mmCIF file with all atom_site columns, C-alpha atoms in Angstrom:
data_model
loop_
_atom_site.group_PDB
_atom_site.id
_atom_site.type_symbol
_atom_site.label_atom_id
_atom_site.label_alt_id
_atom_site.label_comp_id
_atom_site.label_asym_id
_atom_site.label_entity_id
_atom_site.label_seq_id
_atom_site.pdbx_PDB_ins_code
_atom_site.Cartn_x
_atom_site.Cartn_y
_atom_site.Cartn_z
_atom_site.occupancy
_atom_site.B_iso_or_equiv
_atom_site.pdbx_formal_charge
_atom_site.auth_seq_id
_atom_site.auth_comp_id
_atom_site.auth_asym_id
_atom_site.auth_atom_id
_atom_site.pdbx_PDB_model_num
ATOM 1   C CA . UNK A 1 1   ? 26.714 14.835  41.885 1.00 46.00 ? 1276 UNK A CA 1
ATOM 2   C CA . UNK A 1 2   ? 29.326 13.507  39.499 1.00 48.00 ? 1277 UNK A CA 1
ATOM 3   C CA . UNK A 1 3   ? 29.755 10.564  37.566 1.00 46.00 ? 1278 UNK A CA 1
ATOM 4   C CA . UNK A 1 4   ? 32.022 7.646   38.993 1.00 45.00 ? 1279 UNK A CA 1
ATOM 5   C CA . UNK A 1 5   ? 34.991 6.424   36.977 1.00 46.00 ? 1280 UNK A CA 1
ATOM 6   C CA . UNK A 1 6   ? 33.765 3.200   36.777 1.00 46.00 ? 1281 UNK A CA 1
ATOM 7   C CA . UNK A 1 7   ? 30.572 4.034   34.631 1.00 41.00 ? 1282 UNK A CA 1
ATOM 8   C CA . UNK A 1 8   ? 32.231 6.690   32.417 1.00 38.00 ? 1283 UNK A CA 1
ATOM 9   C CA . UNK A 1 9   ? 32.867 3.790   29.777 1.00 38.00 ? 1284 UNK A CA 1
ATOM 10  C CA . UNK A 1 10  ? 28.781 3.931   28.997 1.00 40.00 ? 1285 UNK A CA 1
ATOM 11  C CA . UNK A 1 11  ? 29.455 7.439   27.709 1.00 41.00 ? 1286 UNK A CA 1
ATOM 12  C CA . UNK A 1 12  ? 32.453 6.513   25.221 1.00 42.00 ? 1287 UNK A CA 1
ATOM 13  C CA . UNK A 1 13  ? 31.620 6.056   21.879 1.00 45.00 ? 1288 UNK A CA 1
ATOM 14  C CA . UNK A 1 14  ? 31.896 2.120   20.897 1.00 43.00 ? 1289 UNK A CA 1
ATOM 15  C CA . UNK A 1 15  ? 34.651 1.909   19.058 1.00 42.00 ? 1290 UNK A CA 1
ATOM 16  C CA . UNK A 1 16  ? 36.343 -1.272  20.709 1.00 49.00 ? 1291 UNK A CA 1
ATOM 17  C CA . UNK A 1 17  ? 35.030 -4.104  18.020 1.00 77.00 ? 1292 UNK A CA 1
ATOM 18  C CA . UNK A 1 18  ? 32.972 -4.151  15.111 1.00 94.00 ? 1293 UNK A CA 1
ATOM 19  C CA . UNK A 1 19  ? 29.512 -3.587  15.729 1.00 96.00 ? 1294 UNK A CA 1
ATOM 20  C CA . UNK A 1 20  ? 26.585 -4.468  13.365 1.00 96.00 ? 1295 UNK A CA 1
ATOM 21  C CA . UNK A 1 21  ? 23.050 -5.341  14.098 1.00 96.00 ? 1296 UNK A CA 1
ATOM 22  C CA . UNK A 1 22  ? 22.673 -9.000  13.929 1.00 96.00 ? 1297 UNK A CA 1
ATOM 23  C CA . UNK A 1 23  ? 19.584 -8.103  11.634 1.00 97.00 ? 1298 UNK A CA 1
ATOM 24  C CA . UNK A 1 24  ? 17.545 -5.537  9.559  1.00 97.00 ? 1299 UNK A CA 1
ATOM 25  C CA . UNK A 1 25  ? 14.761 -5.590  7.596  1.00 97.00 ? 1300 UNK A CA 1
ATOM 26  C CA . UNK A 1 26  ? 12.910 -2.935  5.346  1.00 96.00 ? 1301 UNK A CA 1
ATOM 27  C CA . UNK A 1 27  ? 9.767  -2.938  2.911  1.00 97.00 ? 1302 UNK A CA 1
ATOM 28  C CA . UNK A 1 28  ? 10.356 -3.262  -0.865 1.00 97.00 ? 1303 UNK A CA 1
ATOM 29  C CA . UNK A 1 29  ? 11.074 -0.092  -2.298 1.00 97.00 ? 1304 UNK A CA 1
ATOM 30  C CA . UNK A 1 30  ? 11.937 1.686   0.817  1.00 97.00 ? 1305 UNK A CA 1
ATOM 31  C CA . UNK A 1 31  ? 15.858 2.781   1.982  1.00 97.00 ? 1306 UNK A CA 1
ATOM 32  C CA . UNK A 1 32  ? 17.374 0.347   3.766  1.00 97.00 ? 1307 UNK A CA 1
ATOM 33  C CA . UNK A 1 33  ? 20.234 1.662   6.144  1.00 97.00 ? 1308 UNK A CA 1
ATOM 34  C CA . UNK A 1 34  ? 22.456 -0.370  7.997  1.00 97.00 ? 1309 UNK A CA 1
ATOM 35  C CA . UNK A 1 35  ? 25.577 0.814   10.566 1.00 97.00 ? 1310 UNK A CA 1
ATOM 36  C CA . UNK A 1 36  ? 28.852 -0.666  11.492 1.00 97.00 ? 1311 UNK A CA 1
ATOM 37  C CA . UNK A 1 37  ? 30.903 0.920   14.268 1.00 97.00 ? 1312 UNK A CA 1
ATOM 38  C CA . UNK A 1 38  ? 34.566 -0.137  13.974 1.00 95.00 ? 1313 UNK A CA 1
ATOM 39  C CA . UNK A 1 39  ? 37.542 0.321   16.184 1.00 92.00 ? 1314 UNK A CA 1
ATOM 40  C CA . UNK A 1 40  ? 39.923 3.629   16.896 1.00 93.00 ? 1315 UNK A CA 1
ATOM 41  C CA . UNK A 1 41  ? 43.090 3.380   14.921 1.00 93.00 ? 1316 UNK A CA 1
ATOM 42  C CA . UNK A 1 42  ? 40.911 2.109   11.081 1.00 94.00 ? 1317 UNK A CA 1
ATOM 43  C CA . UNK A 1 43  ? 39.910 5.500   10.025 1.00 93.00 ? 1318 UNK A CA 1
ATOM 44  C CA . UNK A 1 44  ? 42.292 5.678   7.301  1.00 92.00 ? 1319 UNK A CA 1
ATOM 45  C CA . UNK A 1 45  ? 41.705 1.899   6.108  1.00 94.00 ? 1320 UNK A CA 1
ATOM 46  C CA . UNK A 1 46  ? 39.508 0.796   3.682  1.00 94.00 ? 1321 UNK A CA 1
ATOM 47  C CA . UNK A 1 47  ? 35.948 -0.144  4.581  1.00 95.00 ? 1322 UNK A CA 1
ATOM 48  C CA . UNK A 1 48  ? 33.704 -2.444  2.287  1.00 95.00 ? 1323 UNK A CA 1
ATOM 49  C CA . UNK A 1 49  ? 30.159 -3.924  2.475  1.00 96.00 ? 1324 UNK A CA 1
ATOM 50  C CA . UNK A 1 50  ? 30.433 -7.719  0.557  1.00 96.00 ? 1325 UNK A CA 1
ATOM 51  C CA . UNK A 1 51  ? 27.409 -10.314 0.207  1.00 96.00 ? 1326 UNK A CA 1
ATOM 52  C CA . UNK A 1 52  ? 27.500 -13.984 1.110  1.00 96.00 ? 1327 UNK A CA 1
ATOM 53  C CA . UNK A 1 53  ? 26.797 -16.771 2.769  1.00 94.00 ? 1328 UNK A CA 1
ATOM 54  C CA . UNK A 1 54  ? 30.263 -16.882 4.651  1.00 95.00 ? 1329 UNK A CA 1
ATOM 55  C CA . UNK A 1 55  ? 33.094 -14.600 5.052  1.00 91.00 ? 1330 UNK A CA 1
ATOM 56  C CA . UNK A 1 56  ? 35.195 -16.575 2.064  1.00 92.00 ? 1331 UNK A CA 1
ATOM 57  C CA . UNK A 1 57  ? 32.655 -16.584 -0.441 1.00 93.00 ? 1332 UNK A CA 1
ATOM 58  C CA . UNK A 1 58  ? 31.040 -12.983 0.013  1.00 94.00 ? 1333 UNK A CA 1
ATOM 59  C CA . UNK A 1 59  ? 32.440 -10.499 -3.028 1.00 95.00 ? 1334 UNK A CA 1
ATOM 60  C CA . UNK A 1 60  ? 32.113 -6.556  -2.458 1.00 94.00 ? 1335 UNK A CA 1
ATOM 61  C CA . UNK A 1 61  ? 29.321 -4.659  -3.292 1.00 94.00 ? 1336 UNK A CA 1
ATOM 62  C CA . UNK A 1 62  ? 30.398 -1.434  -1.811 1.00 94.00 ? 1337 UNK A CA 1
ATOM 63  C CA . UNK A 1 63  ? 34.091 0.309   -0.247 1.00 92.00 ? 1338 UNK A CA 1
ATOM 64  C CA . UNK A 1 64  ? 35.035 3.409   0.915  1.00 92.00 ? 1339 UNK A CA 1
ATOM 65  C CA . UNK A 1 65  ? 38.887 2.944   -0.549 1.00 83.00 ? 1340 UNK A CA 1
ATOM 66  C CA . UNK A 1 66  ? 39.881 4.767   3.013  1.00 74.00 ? 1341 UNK A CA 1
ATOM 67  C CA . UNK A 1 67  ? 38.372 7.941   2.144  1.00 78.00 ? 1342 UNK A CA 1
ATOM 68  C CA . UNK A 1 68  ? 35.863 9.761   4.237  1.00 76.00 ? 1343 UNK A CA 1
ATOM 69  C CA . UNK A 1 69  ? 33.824 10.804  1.150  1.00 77.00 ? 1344 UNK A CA 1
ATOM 70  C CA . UNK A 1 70  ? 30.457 9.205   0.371  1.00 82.00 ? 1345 UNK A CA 1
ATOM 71  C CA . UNK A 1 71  ? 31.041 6.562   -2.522 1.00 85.00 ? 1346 UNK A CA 1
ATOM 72  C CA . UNK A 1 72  ? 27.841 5.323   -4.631 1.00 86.00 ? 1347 UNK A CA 1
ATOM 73  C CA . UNK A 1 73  ? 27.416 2.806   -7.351 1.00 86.00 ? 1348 UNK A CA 1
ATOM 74  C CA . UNK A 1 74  ? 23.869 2.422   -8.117 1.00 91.00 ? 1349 UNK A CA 1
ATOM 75  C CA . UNK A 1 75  ? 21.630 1.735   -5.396 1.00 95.00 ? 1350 UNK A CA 1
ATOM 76  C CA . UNK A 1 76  ? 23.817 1.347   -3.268 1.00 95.00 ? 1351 UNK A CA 1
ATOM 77  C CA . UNK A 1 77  ? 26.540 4.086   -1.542 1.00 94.00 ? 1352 UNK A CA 1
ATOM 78  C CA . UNK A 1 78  ? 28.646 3.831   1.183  1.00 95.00 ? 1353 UNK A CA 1
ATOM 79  C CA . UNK A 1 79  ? 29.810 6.760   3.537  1.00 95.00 ? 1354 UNK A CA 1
ATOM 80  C CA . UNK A 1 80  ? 32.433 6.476   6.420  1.00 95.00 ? 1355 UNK A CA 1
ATOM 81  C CA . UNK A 1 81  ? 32.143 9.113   9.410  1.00 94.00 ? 1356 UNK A CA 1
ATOM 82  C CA . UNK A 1 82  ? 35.810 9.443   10.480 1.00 92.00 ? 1357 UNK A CA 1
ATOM 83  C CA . UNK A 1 83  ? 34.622 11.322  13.699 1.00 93.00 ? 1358 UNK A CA 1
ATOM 84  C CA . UNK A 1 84  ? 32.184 8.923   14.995 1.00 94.00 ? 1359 UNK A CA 1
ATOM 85  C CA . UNK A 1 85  ? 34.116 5.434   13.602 1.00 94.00 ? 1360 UNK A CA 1
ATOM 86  C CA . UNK A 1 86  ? 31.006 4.180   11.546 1.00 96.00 ? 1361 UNK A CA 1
ATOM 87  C CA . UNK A 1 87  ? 30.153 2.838   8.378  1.00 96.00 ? 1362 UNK A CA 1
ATOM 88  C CA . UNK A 1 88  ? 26.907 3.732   6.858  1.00 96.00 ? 1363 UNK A CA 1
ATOM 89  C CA . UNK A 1 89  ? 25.529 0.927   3.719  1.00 96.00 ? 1364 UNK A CA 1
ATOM 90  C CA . UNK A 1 90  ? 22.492 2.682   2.234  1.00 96.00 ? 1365 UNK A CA 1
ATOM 91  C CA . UNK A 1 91  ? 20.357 0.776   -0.334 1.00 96.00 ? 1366 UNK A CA 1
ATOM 92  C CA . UNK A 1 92  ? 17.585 2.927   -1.965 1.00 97.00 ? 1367 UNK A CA 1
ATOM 93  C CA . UNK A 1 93  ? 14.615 1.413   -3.372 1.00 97.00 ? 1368 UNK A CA 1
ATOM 94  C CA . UNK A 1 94  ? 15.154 -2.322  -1.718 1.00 97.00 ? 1369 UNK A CA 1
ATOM 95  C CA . UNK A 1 95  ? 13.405 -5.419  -3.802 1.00 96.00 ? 1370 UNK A CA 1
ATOM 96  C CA . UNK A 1 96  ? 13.246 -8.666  -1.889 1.00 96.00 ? 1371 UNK A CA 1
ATOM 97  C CA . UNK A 1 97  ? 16.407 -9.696  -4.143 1.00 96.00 ? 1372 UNK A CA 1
ATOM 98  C CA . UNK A 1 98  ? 18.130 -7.577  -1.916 1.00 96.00 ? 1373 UNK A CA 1
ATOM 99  C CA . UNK A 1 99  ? 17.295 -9.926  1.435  1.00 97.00 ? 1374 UNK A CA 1
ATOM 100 C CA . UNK A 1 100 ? 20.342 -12.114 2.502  1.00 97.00 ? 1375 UNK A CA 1
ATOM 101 C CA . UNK A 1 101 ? 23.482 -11.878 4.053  1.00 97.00 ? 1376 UNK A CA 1
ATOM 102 C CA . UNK A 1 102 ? 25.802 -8.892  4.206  1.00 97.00 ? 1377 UNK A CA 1
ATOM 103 C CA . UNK A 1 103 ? 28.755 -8.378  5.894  1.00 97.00 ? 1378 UNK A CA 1
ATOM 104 C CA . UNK A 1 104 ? 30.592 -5.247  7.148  1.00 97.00 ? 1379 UNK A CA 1
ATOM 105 C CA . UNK A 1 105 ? 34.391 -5.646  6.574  1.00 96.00 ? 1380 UNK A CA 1
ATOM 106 C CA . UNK A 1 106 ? 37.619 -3.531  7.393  1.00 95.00 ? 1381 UNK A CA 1
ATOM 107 C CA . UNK A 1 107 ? 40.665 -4.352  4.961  1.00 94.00 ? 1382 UNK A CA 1
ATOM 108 C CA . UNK A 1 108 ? 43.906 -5.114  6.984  1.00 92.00 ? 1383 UNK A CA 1
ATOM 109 C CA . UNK A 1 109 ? 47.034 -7.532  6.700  1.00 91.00 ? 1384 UNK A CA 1
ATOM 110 C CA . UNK A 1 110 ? 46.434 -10.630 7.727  1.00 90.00 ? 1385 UNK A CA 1
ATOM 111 C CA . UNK A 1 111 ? 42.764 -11.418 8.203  1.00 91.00 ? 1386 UNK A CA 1
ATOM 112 C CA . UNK A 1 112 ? 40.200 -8.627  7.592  1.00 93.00 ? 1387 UNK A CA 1
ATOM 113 C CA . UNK A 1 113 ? 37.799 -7.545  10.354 1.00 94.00 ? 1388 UNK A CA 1
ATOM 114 C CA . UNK A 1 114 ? 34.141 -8.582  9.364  1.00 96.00 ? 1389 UNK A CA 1
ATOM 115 C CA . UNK A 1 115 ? 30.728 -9.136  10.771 1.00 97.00 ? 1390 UNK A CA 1
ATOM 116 C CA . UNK A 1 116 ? 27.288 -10.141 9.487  1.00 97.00 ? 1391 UNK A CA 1
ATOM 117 C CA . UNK A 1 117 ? 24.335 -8.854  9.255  1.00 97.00 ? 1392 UNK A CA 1
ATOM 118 C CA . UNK A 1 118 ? 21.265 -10.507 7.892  1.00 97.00 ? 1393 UNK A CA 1
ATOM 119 C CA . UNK A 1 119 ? 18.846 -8.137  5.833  1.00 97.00 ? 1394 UNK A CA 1
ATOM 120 C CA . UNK A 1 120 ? 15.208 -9.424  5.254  1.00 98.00 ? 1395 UNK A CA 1
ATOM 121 C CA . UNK A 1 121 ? 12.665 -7.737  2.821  1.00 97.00 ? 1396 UNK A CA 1
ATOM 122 C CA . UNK A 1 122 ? 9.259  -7.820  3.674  1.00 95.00 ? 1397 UNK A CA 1
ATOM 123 C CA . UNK A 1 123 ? 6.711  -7.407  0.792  1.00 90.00 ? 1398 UNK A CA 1
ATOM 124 C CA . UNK A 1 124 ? 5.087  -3.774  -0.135 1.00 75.00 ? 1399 UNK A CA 1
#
């Protein structure tokens, strides 16, 4: 029994839009790891976690720079699977300063891609 054309699109990896959960929540001073899938065609580009209310007033906390090698500063590191089209935002020992809104971004001309994802801390 084979599988029809038509459903072969649930096996591809999802690569067509950003993808982000809408949100994820940890306990303080756990790791906190969140995932954004982006499209085919951005593996070389450079990838960047920011913080803020909006998309205009959110500054970086994290970027990959377009490399595929895991990038840290602090807490917080960044790694970009090349293969799979996913960015991975790990924060190590969360505190509930670290709840609010994050946003997964992909640098480009023009506008850059981005998504949010709300990240809620519950109490140890």
């Amino acid at each position: 029994m084979g599988i029809s054309a038509g459903w072969v699109w649930l096996l591809l990896p999802v690569c067509q839009a950003l993808v982000v959960p809408r949100e994820v929540s940890g306990r303080v001073r756990e790791t906190l790891s969140i995932r954004c899938w982006y499209p085919r065609g951005y593996e070389g580009y450079n990838k960047y976690w920011c913080r803020g209310a909006s998309r205009d007033s959110c500054h970086k906390v994290v970027e990959t720079k377009g490399r595929g090698v895991p990038w840290q500063h602090g807490r917080i590191s960044v790694q970009d699977n090349h293969v799979f089209c996913v960015v991975l935002l790990i924060i190590k020992d969360i505190s509930e300063a670290d709840a609010g809104s994050y946003w997964c971004g992909i640098e480009r001309i023009g506008r850059d891609l981005m998504e949010p994802v709300t990240v809620r801390v519950v109490p140890g």
